[in-house]
PDB file of C-alpha atoms and ligand atoms in Angstrom:
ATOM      1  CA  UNK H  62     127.232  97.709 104.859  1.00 98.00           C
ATOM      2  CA  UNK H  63     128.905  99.985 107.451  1.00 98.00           C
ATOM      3  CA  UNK H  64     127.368 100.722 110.834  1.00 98.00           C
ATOM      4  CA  UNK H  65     128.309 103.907 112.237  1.00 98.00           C
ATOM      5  CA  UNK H  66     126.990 105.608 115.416  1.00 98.00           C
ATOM      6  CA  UNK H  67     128.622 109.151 115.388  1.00 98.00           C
ATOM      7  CA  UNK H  68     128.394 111.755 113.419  1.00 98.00           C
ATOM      8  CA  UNK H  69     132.767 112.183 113.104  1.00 98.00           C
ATOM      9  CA  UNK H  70     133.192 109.068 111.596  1.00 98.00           C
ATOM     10  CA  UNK H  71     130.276 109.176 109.451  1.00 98.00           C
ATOM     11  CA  UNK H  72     131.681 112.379 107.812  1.00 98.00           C
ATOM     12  CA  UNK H  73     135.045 110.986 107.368  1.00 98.00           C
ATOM     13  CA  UNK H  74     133.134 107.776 105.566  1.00 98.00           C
ATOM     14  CA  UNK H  75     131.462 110.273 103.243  1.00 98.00           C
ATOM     15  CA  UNK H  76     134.049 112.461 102.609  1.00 98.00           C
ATOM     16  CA  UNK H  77     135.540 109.445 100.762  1.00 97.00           C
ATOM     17  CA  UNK H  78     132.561 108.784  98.961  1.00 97.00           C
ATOM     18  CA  UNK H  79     132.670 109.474  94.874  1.00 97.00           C
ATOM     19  CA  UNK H  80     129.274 111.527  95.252  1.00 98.00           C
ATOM     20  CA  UNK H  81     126.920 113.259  97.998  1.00 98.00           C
ATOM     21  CA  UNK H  82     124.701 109.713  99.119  1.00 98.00           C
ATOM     22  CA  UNK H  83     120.799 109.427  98.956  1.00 98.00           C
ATOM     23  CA  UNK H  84     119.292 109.343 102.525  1.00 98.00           C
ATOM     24  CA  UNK H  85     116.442 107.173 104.096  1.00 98.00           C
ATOM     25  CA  UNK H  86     115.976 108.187 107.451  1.00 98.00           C
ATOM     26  CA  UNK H  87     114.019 105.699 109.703  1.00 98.00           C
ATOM     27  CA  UNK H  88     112.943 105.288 113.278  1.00 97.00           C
ATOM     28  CA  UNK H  89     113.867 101.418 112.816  1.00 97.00           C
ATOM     29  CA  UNK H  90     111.546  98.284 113.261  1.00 96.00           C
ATOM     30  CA  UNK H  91     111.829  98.238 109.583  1.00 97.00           C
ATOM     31  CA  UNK H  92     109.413  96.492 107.568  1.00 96.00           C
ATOM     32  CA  UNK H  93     109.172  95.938 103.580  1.00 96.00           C
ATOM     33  CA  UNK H  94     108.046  99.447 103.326  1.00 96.00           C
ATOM     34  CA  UNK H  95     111.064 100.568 104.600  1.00 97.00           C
ATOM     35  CA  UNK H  96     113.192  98.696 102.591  1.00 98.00           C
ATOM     36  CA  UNK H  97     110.752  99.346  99.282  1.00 97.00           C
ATOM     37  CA  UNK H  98     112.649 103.174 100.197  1.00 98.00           C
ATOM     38  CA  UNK H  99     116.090 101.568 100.432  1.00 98.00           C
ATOM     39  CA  UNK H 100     115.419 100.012  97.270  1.00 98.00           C
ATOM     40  CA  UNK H 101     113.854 103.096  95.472  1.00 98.00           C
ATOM     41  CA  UNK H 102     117.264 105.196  96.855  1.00 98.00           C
ATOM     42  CA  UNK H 103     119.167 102.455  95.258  1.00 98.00           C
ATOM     43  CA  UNK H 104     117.357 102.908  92.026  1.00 98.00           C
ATOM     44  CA  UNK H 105     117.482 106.500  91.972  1.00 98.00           C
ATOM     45  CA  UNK H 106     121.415 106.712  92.545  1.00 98.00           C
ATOM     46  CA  UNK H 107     122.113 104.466  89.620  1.00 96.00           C
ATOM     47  CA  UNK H 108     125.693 103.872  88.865  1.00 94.00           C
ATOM     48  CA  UNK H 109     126.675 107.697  90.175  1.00 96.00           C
ATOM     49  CA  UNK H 110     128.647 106.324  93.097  1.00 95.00           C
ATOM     50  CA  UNK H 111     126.505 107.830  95.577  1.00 98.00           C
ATOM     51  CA  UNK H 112     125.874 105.884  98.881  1.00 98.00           C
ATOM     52  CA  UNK H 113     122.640 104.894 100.101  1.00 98.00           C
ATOM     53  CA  UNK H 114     122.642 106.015 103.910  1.00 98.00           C
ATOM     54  CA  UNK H 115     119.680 105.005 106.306  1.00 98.00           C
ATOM     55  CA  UNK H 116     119.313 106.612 109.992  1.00 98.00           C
ATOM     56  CA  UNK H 117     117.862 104.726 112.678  1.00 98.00           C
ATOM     57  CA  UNK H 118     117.083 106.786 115.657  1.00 98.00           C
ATOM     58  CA  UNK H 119     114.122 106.933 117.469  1.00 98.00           C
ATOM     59  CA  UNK H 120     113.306 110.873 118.211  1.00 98.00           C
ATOM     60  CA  UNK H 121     112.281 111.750 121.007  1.00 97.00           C
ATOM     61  CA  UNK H 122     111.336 115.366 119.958  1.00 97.00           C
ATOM     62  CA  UNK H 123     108.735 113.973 117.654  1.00 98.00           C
ATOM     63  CA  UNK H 124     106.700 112.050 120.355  1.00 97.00           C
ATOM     64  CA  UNK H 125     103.531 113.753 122.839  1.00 95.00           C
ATOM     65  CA  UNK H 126     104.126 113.168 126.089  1.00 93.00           C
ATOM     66  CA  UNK H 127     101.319 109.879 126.611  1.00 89.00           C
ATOM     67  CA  UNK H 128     102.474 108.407 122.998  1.00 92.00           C
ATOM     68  CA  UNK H 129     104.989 105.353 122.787  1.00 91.00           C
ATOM     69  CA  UNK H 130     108.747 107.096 122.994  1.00 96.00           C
ATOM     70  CA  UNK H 131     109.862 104.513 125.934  1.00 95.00           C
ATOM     71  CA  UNK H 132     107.872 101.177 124.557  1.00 93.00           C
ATOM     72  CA  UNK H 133     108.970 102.163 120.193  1.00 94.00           C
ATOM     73  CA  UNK H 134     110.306  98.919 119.473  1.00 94.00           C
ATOM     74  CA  UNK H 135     114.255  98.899 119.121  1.00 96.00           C
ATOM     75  CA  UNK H 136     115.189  96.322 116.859  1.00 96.00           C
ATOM     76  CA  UNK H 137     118.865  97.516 115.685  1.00 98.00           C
ATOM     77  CA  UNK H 138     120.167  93.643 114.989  1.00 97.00           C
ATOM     78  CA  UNK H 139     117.445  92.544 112.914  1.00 98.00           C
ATOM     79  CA  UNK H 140     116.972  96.563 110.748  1.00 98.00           C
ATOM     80  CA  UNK H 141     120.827  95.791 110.298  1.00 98.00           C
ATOM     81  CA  UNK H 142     120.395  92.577 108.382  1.00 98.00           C
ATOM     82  CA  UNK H 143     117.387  93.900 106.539  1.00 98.00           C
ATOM     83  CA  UNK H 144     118.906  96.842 105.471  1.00 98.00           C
ATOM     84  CA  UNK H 145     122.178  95.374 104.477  1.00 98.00           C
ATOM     85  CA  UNK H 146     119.874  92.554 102.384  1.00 97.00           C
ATOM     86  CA  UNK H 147     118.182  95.715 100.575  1.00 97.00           C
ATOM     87  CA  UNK H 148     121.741  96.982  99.895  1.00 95.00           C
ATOM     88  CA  UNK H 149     122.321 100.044 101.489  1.00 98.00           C
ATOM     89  CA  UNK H 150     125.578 100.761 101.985  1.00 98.00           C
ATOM     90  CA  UNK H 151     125.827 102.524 105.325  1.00 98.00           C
ATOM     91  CA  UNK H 152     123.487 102.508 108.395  1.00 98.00           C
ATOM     92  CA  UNK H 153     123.686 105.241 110.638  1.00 98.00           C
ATOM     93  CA  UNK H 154     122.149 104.723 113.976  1.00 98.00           C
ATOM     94  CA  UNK H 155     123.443 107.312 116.546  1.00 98.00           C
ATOM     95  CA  UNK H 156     122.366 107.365 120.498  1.00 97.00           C
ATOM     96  CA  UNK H 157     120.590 110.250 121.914  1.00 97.00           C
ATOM     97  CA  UNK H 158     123.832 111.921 123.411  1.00 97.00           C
ATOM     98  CA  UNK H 159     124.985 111.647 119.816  1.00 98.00           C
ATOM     99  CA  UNK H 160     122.121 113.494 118.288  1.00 98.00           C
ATOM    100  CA  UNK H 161     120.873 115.286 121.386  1.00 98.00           C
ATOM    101  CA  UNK H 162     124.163 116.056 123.523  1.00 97.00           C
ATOM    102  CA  UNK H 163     122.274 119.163 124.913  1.00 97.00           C
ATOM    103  CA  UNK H 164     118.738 119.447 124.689  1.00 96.00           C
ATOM    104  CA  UNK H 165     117.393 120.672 121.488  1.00 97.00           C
ATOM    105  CA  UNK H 166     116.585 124.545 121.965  1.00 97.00           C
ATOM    106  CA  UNK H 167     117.122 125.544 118.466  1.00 98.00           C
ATOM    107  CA  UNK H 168     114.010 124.104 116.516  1.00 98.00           C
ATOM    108  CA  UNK H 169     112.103 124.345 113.006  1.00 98.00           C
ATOM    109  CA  UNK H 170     108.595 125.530 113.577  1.00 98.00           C
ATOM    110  CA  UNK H 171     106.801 124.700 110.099  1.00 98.00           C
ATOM    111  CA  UNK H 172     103.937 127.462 109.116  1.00 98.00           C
ATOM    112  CA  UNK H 173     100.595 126.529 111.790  1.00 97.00           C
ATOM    113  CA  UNK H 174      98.534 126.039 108.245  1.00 96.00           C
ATOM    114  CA  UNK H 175     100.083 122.566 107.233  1.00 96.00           C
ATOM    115  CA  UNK H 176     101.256 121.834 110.289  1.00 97.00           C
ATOM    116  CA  UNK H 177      98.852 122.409 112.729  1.00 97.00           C
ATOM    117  CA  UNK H 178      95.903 120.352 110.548  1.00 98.00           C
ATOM    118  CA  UNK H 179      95.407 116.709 110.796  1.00 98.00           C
ATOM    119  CA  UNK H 180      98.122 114.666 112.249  1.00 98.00           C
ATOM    120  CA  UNK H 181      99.776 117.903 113.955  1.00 98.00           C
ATOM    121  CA  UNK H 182      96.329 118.735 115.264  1.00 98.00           C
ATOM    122  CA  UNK H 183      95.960 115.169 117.248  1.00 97.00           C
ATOM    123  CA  UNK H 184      99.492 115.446 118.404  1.00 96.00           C
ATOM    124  CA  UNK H 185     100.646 118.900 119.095  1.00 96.00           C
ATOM    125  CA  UNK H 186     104.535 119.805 117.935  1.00 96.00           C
ATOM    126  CA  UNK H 187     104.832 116.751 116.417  1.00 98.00           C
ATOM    127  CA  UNK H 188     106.047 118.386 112.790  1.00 98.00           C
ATOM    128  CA  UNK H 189     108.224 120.941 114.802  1.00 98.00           C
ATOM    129  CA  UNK H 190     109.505 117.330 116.224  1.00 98.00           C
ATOM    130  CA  UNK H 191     109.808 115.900 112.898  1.00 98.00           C
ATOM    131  CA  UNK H 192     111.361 118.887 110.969  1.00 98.00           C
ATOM    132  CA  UNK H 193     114.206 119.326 113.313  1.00 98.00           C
ATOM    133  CA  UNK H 194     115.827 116.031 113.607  1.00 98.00           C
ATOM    134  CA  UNK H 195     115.328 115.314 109.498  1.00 98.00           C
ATOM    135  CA  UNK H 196     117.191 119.069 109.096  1.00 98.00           C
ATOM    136  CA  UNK H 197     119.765 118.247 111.234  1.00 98.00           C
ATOM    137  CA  UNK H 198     120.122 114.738 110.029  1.00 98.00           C
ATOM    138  CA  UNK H 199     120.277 116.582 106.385  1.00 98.00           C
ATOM    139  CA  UNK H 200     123.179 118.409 107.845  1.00 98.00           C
ATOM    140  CA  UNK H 201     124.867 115.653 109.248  1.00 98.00           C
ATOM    141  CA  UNK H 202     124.455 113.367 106.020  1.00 98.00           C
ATOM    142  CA  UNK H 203     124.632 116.076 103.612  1.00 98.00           C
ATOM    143  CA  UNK H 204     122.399 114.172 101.105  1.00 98.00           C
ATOM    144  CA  UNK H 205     121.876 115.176  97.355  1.00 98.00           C
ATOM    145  CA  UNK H 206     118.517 113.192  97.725  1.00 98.00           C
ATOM    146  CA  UNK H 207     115.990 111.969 100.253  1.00 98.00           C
ATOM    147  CA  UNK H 208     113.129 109.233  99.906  1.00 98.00           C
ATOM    148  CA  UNK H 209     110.575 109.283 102.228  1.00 98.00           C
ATOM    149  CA  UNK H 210     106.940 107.115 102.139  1.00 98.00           C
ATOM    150  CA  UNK H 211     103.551 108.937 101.245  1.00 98.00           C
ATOM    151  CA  UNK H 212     101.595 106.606 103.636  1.00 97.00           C
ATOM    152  CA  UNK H 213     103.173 109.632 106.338  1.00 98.00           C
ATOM    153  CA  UNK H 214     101.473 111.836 103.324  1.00 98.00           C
ATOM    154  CA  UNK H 215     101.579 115.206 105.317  1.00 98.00           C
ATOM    155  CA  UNK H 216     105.296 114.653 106.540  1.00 98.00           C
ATOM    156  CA  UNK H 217     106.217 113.973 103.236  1.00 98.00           C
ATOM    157  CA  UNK H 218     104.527 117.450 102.454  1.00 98.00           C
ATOM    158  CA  UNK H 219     105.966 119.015 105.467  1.00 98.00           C
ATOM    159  CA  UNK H 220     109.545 117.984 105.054  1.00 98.00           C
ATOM    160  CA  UNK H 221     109.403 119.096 101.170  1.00 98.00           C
ATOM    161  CA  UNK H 222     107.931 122.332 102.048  1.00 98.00           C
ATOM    162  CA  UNK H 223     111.133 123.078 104.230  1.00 98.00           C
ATOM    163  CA  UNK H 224     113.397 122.165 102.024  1.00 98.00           C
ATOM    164  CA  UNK H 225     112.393 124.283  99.680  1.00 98.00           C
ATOM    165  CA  UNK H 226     111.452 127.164 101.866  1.00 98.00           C
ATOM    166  CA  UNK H 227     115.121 126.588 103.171  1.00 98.00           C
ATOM    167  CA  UNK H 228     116.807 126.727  99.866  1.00 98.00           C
ATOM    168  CA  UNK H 229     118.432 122.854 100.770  1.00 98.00           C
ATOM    169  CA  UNK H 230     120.269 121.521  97.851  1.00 98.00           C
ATOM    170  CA  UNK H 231     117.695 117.811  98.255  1.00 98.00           C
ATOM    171  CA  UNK H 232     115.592 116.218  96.336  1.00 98.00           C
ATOM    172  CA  UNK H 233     112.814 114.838  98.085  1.00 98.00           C
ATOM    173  CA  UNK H 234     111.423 112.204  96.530  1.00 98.00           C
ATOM    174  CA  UNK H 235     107.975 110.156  97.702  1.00 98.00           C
ATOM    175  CA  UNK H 236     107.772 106.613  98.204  1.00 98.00           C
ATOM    176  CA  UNK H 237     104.202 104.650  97.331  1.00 97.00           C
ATOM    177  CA  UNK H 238     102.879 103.133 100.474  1.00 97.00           C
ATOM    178  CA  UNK H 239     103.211  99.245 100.622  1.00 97.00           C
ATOM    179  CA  UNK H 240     100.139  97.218 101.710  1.00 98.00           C
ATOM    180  CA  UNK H 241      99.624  93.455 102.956  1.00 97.00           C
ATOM    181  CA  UNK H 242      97.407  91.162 100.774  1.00 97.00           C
ATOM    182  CA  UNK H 243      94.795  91.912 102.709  1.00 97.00           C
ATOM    183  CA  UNK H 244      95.433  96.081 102.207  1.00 97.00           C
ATOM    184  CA  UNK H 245      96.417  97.141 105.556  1.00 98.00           C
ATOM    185  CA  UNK H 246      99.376  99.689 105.047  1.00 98.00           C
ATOM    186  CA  UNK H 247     102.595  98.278 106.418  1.00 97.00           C
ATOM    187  CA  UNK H 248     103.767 100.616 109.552  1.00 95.00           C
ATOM    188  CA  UNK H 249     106.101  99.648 112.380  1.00 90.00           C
ATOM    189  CA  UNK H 250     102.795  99.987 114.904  1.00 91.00           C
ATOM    190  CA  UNK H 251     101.132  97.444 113.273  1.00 96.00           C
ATOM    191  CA  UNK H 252     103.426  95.039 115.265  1.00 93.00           C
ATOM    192  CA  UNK H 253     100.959  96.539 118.650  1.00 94.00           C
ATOM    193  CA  UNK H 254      97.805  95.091 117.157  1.00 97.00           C
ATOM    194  CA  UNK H 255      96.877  91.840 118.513  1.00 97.00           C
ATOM    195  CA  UNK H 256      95.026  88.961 116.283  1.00 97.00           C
ATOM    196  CA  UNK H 257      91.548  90.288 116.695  1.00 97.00           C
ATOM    197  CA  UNK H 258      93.389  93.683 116.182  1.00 98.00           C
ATOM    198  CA  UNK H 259      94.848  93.142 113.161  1.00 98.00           C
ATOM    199  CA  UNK H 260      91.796  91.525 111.269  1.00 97.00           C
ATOM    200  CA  UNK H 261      89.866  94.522 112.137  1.00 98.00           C
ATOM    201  CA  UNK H 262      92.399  96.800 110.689  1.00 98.00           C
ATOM    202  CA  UNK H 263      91.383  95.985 107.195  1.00 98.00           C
ATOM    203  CA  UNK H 264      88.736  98.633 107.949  1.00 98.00           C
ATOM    204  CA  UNK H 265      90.832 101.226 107.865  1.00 98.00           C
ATOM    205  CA  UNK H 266      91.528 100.831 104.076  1.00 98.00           C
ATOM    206  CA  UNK H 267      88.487  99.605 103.111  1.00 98.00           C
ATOM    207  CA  UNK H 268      87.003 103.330 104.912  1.00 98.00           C
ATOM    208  CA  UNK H 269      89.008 104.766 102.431  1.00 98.00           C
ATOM    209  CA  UNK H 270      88.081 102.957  99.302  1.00 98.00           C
ATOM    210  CA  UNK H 271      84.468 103.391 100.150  1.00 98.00           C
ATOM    211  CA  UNK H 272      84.820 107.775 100.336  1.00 98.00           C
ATOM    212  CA  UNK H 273      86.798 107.017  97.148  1.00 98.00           C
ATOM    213  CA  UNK H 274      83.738 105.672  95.600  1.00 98.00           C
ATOM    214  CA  UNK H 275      81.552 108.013  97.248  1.00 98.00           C
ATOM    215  CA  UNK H 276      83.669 110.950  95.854  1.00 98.00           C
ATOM    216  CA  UNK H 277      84.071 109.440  92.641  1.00 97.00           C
ATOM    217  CA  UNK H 278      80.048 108.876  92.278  1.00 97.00           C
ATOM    218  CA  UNK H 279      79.052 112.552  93.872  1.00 97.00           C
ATOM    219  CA  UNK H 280      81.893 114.000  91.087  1.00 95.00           C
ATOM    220  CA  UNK H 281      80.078 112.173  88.431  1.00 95.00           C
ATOM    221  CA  UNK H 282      76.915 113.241  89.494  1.00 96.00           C
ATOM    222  CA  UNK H 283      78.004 117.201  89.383  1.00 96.00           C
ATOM    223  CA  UNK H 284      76.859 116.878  93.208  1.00 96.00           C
ATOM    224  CA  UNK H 285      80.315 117.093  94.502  1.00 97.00           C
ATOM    225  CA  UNK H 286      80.501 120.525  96.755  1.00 98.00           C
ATOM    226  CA  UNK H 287      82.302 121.058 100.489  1.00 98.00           C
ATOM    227  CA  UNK H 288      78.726 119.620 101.780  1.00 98.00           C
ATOM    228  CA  UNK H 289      78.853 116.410 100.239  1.00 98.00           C
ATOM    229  CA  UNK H 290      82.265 116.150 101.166  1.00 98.00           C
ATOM    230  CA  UNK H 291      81.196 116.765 104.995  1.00 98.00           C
ATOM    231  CA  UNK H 292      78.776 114.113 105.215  1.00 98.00           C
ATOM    232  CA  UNK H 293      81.069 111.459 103.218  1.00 98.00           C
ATOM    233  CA  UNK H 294      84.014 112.117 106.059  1.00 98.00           C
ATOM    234  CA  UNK H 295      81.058 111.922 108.781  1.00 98.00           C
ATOM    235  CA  UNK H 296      80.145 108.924 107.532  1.00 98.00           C
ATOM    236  CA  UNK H 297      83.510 107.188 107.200  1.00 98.00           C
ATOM    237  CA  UNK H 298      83.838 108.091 111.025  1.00 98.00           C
ATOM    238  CA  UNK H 299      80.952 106.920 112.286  1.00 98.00           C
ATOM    239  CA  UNK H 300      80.743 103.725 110.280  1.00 98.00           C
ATOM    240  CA  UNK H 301      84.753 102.892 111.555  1.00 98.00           C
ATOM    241  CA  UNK H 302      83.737 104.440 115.554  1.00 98.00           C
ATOM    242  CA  UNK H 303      80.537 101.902 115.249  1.00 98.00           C
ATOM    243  CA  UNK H 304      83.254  98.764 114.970  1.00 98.00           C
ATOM    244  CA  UNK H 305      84.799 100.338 118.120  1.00 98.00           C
ATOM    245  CA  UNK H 306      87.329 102.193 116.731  1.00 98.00           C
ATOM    246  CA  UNK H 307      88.296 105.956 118.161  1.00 98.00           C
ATOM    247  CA  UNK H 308      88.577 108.080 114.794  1.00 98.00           C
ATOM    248  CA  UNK H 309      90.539 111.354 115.044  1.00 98.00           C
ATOM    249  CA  UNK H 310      89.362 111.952 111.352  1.00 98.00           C
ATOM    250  CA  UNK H 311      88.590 111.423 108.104  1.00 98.00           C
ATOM    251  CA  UNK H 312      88.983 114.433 105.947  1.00 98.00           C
ATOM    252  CA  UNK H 313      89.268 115.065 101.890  1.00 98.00           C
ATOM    253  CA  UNK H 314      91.511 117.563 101.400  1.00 98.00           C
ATOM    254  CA  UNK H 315      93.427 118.842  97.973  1.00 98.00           C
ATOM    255  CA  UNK H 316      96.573 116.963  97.033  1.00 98.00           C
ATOM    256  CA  UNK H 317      98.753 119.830  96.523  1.00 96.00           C
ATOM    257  CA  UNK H 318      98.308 121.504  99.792  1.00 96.00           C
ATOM    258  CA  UNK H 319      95.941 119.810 102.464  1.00 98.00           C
ATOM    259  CA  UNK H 320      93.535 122.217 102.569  1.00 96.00           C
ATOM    260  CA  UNK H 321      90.186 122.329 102.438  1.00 96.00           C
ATOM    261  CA  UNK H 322      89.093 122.158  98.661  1.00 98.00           C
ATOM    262  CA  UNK H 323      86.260 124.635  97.158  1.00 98.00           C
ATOM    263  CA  UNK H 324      83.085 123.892  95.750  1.00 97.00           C
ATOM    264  CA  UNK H 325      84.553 124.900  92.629  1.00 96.00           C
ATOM    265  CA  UNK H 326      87.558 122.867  92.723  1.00 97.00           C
ATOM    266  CA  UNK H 327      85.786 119.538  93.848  1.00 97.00           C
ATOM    267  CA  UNK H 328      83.342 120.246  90.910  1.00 92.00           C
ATOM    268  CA  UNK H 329      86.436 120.839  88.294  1.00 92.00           C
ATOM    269  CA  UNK H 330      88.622 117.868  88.925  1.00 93.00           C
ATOM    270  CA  UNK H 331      91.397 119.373  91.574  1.00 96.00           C
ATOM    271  CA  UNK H 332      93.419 116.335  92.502  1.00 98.00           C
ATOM    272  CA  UNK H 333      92.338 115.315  96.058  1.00 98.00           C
ATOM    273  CA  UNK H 334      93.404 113.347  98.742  1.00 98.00           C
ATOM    274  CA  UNK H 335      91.398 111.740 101.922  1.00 98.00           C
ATOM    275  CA  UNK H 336      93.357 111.108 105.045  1.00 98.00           C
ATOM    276  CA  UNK H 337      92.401 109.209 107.638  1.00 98.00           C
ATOM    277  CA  UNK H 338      94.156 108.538 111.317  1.00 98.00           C
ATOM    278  CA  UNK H 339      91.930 106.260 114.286  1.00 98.00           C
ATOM    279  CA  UNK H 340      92.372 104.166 116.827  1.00 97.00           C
ATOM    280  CA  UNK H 341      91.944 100.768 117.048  1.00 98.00           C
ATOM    281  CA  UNK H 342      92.189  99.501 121.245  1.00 96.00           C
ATOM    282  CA  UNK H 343      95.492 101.179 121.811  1.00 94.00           C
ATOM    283  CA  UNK H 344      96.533 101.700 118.556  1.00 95.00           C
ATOM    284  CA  UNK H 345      96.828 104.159 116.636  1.00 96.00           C
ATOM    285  CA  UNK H 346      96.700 103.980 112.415  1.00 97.00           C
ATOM    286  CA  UNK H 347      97.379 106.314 110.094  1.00 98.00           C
ATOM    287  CA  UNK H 348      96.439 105.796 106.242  1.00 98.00           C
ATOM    288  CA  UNK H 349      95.626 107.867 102.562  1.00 98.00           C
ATOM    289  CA  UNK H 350      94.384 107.107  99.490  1.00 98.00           C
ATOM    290  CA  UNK H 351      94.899 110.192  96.591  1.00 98.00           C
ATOM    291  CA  UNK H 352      91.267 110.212  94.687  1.00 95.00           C
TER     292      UNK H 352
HETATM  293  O1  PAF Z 225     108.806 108.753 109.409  1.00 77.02           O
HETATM  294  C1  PAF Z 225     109.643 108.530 110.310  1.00 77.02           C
HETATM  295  O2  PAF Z 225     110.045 107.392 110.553  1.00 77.02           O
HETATM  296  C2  PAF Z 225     110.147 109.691 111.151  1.00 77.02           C
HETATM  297  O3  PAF Z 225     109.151 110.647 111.337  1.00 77.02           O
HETATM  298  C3  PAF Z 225     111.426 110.321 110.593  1.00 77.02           C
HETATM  299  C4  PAF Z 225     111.188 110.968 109.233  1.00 77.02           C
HETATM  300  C5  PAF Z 225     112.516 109.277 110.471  1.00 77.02           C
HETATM  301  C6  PAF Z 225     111.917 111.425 111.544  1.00 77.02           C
HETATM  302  O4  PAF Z 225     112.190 110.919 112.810  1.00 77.02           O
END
């Protein structure tokens, strides 16, 4: 596996490359979910000669002024040797003057209506954030295809929402989220949680599975309408805020767009999706289960 940390050389590298490479871009402090992606990239690819590229680079666009930008763990060495285990073929992992060498004015503003809901409405520009350095890392990489996890569910929406709306020549393709035994989604910020932490954070999924049920039982029932829907999410909050947690939500929303299903949707089967981000101590989890 290569390492390269500007954007020159990487564009020479490609330019010799038999075919445009699949792309997994990361923030780093990989973990098996990560390289799950790698692996999928791999798959996808086949034997068409295209390189599997990873980014590392931790963006500072992306993070609200009290999140974790200066304390993200930066674990280059070790992502190296994991990544070049999972066999991708080059890692890129430029430096902010690299990426950044003047600050960012031009931006991608995605449309208020996905954006500003859920995540984006806890931490404010955070898709504008997100949009801009994957676009430009598009540009820089010039990928035929992209893999990105679905336990970031409304990124992965986001980011295939501009590509489209931007005519990009990308596939974007969704990765299933990986879970310990115990069911906890694997994220880099799970590394915050301390013992206690990190028993409790079970919770989160096990929220989830119960407004699956719930959903599941109401739907059965023919009692499934927006109200039911409301009390199952206030529910789910209250029972996870009760163990001490700080819950930003937990909504059920449709698959295909995050909004807000109608009674006559939830009652006809639309494909839904309930999304869930809280805080446990001083960190915060994200996490989704499709119904
Ligand atoms: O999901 C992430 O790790 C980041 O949001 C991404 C897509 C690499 C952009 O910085």
């Amino acid at each position: 596996m290569k390492i390269i940390h500007t954007i020159a050389e990487l564009r020479a590298e490609l330019a010799q490359a038999p075919a445009a490479p699949a792309f997994v871009p990361t923030m780093g402090n990989l973990h098996d979910g990560h390289l799950a992606l790698i692996a999928q990239a791999r798959t996808l690819v086949g034997d068409s000669g295209s390189p599997v590229v990873a980014s590392i680079f931790v963006n500072r666009l992306q993070f609200g002024p009290n999140e974790d930008f200066d304390t993200y763990p930066r674990t280059l060495e070790r992502d190296a040797d994991l990544l070049r285990q999972a066999g991708c073929d080059i890692l890129f992992a430029p430096n902010e003057s690299e990426l950044y060498p003047q600050p960012q004015g031009y931006k991608v503003v995605p449309p208020t209506e996905l954006a500003d809901i859920l995540e984006g409405a806890f931490r404010p520009g955070f898709f504008t954030g997100v949009c801009t350095v994957v676009l430009k890392l598009f540009n820089i990489v010039q990928p035929r295809l992209a893999v990105f996890g679905k336990k970031d569910y409304q990124q992965l929406m986001v980011l295939r929402n501009m590509v489209n709306q931007m005519a990009l020549p990308i596939q974007i393709h969704g990765g299933e989220t990986l879970r310990a035994e115990d069911g906890l989604a694997l994220s880099s910020r799970n590394g915050y949680l301390n013992p206690a932490e990190r028993a409790e954070a079970t919770q989160m999924i096990a929220t989830l599975r119960t407004v699956k049920a719930q959903v599941a039982a109401a739907r059965s029932a023919g009692q499934l309408d927006q109200g039911a829907v409301a009390r199952i999410e206030a529910k789910a909050s209250a029972a996870l805020n009760e163990r001490g947690w700080k819950t930003d939500y937990v909504l059920v929303r449709r698959q295909r767009d995050l909004l807000l299903p109608t009674d006559a949707e939830l009652s006809h089967g639309e494909p839904l999706v309930v999304l869930a981000a809280s805080r446990l101590g001083t960190t915060r989890l994200i996490d989704n289960l499709e119904l």
